[in-house]
Tab-separated table of C-alpha atoms in Angstrom:
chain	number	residue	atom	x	y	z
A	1	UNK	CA	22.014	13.903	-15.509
A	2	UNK	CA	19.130	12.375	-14.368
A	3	UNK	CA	18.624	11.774	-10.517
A	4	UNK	CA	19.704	8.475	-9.042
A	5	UNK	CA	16.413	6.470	-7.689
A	6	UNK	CA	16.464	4.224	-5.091
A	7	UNK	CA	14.189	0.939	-4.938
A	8	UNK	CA	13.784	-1.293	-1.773
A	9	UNK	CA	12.286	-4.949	-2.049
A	10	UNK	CA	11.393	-6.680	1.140
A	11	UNK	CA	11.363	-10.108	0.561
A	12	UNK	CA	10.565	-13.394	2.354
A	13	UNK	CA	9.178	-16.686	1.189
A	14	UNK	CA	7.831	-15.027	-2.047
A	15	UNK	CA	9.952	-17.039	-4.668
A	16	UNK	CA	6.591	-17.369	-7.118
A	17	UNK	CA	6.242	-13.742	-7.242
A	18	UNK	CA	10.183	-12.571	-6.611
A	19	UNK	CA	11.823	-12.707	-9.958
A	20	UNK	CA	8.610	-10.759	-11.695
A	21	UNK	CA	8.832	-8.153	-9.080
A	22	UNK	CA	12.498	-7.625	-9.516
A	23	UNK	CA	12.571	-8.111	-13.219
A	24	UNK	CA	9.914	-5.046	-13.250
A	25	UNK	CA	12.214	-2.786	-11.304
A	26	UNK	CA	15.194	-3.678	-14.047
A	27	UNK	CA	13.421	-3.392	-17.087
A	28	UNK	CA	12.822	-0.123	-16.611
A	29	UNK	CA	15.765	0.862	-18.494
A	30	UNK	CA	16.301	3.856	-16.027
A	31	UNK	CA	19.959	4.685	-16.128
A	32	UNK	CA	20.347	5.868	-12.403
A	33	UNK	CA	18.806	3.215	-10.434
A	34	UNK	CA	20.041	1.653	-7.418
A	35	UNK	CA	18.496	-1.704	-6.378
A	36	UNK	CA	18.848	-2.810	-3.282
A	37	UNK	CA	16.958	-6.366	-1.457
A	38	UNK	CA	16.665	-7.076	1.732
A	39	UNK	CA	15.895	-10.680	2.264
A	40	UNK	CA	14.368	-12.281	5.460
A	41	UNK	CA	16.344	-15.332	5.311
A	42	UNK	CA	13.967	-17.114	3.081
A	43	UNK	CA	14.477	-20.749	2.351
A	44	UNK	CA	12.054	-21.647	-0.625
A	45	UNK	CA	14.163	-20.833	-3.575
A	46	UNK	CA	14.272	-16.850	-3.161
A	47	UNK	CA	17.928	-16.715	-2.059
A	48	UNK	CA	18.977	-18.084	-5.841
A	49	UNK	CA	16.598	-15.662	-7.324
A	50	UNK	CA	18.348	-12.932	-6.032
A	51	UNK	CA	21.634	-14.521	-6.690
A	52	UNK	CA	20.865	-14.570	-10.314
A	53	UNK	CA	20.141	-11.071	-10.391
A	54	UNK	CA	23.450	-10.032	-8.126
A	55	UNK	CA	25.248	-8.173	-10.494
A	56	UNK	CA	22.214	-5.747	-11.058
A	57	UNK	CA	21.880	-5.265	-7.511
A	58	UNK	CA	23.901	-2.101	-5.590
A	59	UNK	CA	22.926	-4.159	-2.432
A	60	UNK	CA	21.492	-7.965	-1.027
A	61	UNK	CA	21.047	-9.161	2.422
A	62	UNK	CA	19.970	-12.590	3.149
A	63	UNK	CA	19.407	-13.293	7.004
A	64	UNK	CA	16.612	-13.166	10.218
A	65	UNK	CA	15.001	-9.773	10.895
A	66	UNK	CA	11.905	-7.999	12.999
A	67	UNK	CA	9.413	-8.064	10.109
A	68	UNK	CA	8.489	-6.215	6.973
A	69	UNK	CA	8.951	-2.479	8.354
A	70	UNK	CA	12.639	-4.164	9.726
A	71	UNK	CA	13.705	-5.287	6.033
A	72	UNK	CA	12.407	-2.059	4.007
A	73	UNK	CA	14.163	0.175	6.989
A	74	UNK	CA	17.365	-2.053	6.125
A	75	UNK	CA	17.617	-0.876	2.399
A	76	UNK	CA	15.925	2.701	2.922
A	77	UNK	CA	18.812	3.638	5.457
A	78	UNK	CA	21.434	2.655	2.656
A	79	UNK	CA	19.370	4.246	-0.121
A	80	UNK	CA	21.382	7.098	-1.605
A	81	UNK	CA	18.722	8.755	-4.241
A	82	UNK	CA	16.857	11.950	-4.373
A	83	UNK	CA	13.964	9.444	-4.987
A	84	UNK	CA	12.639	6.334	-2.905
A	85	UNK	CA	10.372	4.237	-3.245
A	86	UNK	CA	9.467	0.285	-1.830
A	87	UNK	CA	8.236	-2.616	-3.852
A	88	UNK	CA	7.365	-5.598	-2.161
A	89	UNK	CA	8.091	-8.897	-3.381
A	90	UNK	CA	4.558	-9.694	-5.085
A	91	UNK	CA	4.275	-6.729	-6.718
A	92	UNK	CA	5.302	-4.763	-9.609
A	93	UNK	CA	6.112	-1.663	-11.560
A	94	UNK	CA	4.465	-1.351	-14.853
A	95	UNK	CA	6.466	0.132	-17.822
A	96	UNK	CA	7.816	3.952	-18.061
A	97	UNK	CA	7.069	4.363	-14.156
A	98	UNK	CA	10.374	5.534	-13.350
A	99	UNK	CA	10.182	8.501	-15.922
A	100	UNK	CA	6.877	9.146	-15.205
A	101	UNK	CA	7.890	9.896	-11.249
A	102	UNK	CA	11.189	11.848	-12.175
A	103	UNK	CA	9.793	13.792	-14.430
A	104	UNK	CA	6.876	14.891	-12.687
A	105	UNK	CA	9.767	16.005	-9.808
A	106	UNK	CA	11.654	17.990	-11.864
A	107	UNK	CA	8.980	20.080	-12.645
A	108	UNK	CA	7.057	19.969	-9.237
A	109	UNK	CA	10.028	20.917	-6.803
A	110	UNK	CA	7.641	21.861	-4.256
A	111	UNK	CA	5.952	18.186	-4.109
A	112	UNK	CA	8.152	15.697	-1.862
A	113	UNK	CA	5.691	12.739	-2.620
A	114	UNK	CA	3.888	11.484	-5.070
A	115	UNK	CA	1.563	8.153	-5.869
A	116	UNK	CA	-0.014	6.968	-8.680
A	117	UNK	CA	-2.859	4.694	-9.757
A	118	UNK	CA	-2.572	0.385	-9.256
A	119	UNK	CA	-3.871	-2.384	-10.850
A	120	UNK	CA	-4.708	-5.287	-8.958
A	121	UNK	CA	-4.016	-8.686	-9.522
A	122	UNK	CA	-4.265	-12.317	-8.793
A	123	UNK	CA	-1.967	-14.939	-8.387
A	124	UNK	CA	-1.607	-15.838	-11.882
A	125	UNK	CA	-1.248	-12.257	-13.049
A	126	UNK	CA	-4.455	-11.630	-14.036
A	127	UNK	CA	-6.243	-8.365	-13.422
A	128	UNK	CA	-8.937	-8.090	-11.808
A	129	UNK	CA	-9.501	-4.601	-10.763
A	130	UNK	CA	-8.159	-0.734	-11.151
A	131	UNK	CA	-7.742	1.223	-7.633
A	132	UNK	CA	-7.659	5.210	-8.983
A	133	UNK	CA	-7.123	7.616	-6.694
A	134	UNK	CA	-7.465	10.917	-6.370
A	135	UNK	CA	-5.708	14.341	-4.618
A	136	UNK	CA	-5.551	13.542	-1.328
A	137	UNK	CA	-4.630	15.913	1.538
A	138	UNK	CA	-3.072	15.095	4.956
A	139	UNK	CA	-6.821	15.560	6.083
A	140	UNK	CA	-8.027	12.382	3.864
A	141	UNK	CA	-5.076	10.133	4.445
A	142	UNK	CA	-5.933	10.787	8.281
A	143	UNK	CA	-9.619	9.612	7.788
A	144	UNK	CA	-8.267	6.780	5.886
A	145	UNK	CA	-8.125	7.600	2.344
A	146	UNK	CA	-5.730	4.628	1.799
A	147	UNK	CA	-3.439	4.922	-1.275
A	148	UNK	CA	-1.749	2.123	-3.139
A	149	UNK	CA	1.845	1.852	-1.811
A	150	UNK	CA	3.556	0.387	-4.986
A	151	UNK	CA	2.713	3.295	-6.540
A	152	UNK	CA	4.265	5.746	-3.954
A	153	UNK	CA	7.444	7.279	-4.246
A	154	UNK	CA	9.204	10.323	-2.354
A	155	UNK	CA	12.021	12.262	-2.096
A	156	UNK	CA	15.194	11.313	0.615
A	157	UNK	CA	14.901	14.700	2.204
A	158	UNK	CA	11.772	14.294	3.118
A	159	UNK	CA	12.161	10.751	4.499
A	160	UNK	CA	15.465	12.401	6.456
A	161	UNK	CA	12.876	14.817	7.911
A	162	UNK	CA	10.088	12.659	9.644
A	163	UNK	CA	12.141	9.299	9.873
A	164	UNK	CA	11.627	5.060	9.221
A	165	UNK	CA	8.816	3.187	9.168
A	166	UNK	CA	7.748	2.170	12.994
A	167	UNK	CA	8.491	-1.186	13.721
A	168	UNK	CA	6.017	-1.342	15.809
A	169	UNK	CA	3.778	-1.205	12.694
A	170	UNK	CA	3.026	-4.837	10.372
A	171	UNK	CA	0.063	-3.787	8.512
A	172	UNK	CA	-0.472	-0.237	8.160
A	173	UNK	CA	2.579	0.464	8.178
A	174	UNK	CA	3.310	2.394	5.061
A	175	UNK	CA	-0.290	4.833	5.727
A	176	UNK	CA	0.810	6.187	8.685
A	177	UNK	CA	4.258	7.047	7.227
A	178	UNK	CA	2.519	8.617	4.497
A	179	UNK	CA	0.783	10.731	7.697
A	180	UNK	CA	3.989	11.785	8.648
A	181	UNK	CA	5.543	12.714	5.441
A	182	UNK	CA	1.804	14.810	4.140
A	183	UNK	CA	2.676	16.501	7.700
A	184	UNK	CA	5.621	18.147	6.329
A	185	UNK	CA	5.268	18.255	2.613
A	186	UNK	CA	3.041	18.733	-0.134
A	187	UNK	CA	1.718	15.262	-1.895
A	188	UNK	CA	0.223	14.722	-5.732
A	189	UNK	CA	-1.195	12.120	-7.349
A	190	UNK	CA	-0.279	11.540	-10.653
A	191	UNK	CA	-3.237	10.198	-12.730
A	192	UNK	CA	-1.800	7.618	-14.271
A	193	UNK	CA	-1.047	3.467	-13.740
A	194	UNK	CA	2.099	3.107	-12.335
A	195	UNK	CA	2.151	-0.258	-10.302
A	196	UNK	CA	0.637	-3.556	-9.793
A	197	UNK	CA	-0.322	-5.190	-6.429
A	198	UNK	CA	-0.883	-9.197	-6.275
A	199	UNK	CA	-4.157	-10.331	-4.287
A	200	UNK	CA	-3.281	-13.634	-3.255
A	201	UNK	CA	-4.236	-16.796	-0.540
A	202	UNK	CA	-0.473	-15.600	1.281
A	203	UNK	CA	-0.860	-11.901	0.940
A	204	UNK	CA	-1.420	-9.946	4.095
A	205	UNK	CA	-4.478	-8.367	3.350
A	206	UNK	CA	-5.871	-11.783	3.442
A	207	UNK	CA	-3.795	-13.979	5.988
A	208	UNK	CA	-4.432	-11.524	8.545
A	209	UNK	CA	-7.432	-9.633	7.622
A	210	UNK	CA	-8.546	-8.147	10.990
A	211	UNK	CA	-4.757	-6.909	12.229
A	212	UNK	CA	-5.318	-4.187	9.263
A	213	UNK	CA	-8.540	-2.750	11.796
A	214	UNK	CA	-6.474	-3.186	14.522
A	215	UNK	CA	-3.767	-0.803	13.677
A	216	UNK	CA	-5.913	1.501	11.879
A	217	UNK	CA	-7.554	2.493	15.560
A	218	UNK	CA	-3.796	2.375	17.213
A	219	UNK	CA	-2.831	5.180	14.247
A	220	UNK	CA	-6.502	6.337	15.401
A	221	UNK	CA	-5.060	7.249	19.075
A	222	UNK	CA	-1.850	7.889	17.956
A	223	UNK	CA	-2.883	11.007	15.426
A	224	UNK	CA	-4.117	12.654	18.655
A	225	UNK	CA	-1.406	13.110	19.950
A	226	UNK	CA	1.198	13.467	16.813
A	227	UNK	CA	2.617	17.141	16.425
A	228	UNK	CA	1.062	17.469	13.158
A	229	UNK	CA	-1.958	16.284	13.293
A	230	UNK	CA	-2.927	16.378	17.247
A	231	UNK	CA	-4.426	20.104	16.030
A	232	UNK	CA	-6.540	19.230	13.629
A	233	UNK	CA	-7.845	15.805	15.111
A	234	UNK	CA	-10.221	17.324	17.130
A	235	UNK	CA	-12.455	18.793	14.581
A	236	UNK	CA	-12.483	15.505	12.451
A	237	UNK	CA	-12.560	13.394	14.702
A	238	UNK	CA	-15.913	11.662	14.170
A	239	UNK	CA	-14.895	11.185	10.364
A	240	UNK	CA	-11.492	9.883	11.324
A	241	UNK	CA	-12.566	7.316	13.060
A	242	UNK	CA	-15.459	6.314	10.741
A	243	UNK	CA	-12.128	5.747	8.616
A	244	UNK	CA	-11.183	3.762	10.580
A	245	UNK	CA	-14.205	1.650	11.043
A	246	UNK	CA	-14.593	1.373	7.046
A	247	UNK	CA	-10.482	-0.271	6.546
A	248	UNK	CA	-11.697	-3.034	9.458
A	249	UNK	CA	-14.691	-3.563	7.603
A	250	UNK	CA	-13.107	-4.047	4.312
A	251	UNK	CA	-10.622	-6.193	5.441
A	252	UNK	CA	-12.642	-8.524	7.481
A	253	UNK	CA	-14.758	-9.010	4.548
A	254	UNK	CA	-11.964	-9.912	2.395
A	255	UNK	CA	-10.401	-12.088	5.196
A	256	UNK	CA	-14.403	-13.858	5.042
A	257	UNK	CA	-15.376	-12.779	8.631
A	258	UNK	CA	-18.485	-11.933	7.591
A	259	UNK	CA	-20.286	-10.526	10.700
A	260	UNK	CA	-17.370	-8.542	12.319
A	261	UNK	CA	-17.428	-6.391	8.796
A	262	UNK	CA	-20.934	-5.818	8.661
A	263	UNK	CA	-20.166	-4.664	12.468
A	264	UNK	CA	-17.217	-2.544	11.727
A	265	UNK	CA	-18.945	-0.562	8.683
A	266	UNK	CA	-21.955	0.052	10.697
A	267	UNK	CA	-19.700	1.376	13.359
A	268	UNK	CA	-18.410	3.870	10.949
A	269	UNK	CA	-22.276	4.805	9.219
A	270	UNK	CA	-23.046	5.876	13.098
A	271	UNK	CA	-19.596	7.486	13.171
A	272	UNK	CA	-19.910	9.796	10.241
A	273	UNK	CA	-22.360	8.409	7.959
A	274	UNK	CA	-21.282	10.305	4.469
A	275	UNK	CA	-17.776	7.898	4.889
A	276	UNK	CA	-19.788	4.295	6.132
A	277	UNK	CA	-22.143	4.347	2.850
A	278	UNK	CA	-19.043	4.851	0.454
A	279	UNK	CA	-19.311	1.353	0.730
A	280	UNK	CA	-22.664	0.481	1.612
A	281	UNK	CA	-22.536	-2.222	-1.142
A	282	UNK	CA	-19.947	-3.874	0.915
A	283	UNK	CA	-21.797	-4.219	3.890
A	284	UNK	CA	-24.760	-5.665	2.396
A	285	UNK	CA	-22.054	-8.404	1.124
A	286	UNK	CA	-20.984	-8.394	5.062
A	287	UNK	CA	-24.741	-8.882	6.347
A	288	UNK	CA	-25.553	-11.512	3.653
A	289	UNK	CA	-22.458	-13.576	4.893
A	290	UNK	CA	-22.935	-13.330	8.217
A	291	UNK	CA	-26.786	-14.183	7.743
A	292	UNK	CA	-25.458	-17.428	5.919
A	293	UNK	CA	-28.041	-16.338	3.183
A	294	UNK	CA	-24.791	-17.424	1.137
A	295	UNK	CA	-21.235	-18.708	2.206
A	296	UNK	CA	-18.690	-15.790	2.779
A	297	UNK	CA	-16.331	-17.811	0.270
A	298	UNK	CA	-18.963	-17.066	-2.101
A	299	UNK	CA	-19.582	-13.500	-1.381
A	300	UNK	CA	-15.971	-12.818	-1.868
A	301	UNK	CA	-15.783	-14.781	-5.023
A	302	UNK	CA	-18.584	-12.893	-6.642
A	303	UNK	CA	-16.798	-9.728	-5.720
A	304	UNK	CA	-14.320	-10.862	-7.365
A	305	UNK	CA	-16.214	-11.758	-10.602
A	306	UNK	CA	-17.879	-8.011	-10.534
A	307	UNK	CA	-14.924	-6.540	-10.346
A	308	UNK	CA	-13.296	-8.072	-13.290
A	309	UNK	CA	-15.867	-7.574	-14.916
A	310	UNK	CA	-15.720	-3.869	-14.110
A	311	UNK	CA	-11.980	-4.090	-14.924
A	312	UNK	CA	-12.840	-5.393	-18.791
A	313	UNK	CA	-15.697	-3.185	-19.326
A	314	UNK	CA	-13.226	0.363	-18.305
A	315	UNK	CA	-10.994	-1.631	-20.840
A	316	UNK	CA	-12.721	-0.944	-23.681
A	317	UNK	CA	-13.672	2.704	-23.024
């Protein structure tokens, strides 16, 4: 039989993007699914959505809560599969995903997470990048080696073993439980595209660009002084926080605060310069913005054109 697998959706004023994100989760076809929502009391539409889809569902909640990492805990503390995994509300799974993950279980019993590669795309559905990854260790994820969380999933014992999401966590929330859980476990990536994540004018990653910096040098402080890392922080630490340095950077750019990024990523060249130059490209986008050689809105828009470019071009290979 196969294993049950459980999915979470967060959801809260996302009623463009809801029924695609759930309707990627059920057409799946997997046999052993539960599906469980947890809805933040939304009131554009989203409520009805889910209502539509009730009978599918093992589990719905409509009503207030403490934020993103209060809604996922919500369905990940009812989840009763050997595998979890979250999907927010603007996202999705792409075909055969759920196979893909059990499968790759079943043979690996020594892995308790795994993630896969994302596509990225815009509001309309359009995409307009690839984000591959690569085998990351708990040293990389702790100098910020961010991975894609739509395409993360893990097994229940090992979320029994380090714990929830912190609430006190909005933005980063899902790397630094991926710090705990590479603390205890072994993690793979699986080569392959298993998700989609939606780049949009109300996503996070955009609304509140420089929060993601923010918490990235909290989890900075916090590593050194976690049990399973507080050993090893010592001897990267230089690197870890050039990590840091390069997630405030690329976030303030794509929030348009052109000046603060260009800061941030030279912070993390002087840091540790073989991390700031992995994206030396980006901070010459940062110091042309905040030059006003061109407007930042235009910067990020020709980003945007390269990379879909890019994205057509690997198309055709």
């Amino acid at each position: 039989m196969q294993p049950l697998v459980s999915i979470v959706t967060p959801s809260y004023k996302q009623a463009t993007f809801l029924e695609a994100a759930i309707k990627s989760v059920l057409d799946q076809k997997y046999s052993n699914l539960e599906y469980l929502i947890a809805d933040g009391k939304s009131t554009d539409g989203s409520v009805d959505i889910i209502k539509k889809y009730a009978d599918q569902l093992t589990w719905w909640v409509s009503e207030t809560d403490k934020g993103q990492a209060d809604a996922i805990n919500k369905g990940l503390k009812r989840a009763k599969g050997e595998i979890i995994a979250w999907l927010n509300s603007d996202d999705l799974y792409l075909p055969g995903a759920f196979s893909t993950v059990v499968k790759y279980f079943q043979e690996h019993p020594q892995v308790g997470l795994v993630f896969g590669d994302l596509l990225a795309l815009d509001e309309h559905g359009e995409q307009i990048n690839t984000l591959k990854y690569a085998d990351y260790s708990l040293q990389d994820l702790m100098a910020f080696r961010i991975i894609g969380q739509p395409a993360v999933f893990f097994r229940k014992e090992v979320l029994q073993q380090v714990g929830y999401l912190d609430l006190s966590y909005q933005y980063l929330l899902d790397h630094q439980l991926w710090i705990r859980m590479a603390g205890v476990t072994k993690i793979q990536h699986i080569p392959q595209f298993l998700a989609a994540a939606r780049y949009h004018a109300g996503a996070k990653n955009v609304a509140a660009a420089e929060k993601f910096g923010e918490e990235a040098y909290r989890i900075v402080d916090w590593m050194g002084t976690f049990e399973k890392t507080k050993e090893i922080f010592p001897t990267i630490k230089r690197k870890v926080k050039a990590g840091a340095c390069l997630i405030d950077g690329r976030y303030l750019l794509d929030g348009g605060k052109g000046w603060a990024a260009f800061k941030a990523y030279a912070r993390s060249i002087c840091y540790y310069p073989a991390t700031g130059f992995r994206e030396f490209h980006r901070m010459l986008f940062a110091l042309t913005a905040a030059l006003k050689l061109v407007r930042v809105e235009n910067v990020v828009e020709r980003r945007r054109k390269m990379n879909t470019i890019k994205t057509k071009l690997s198309g055709k290979k």
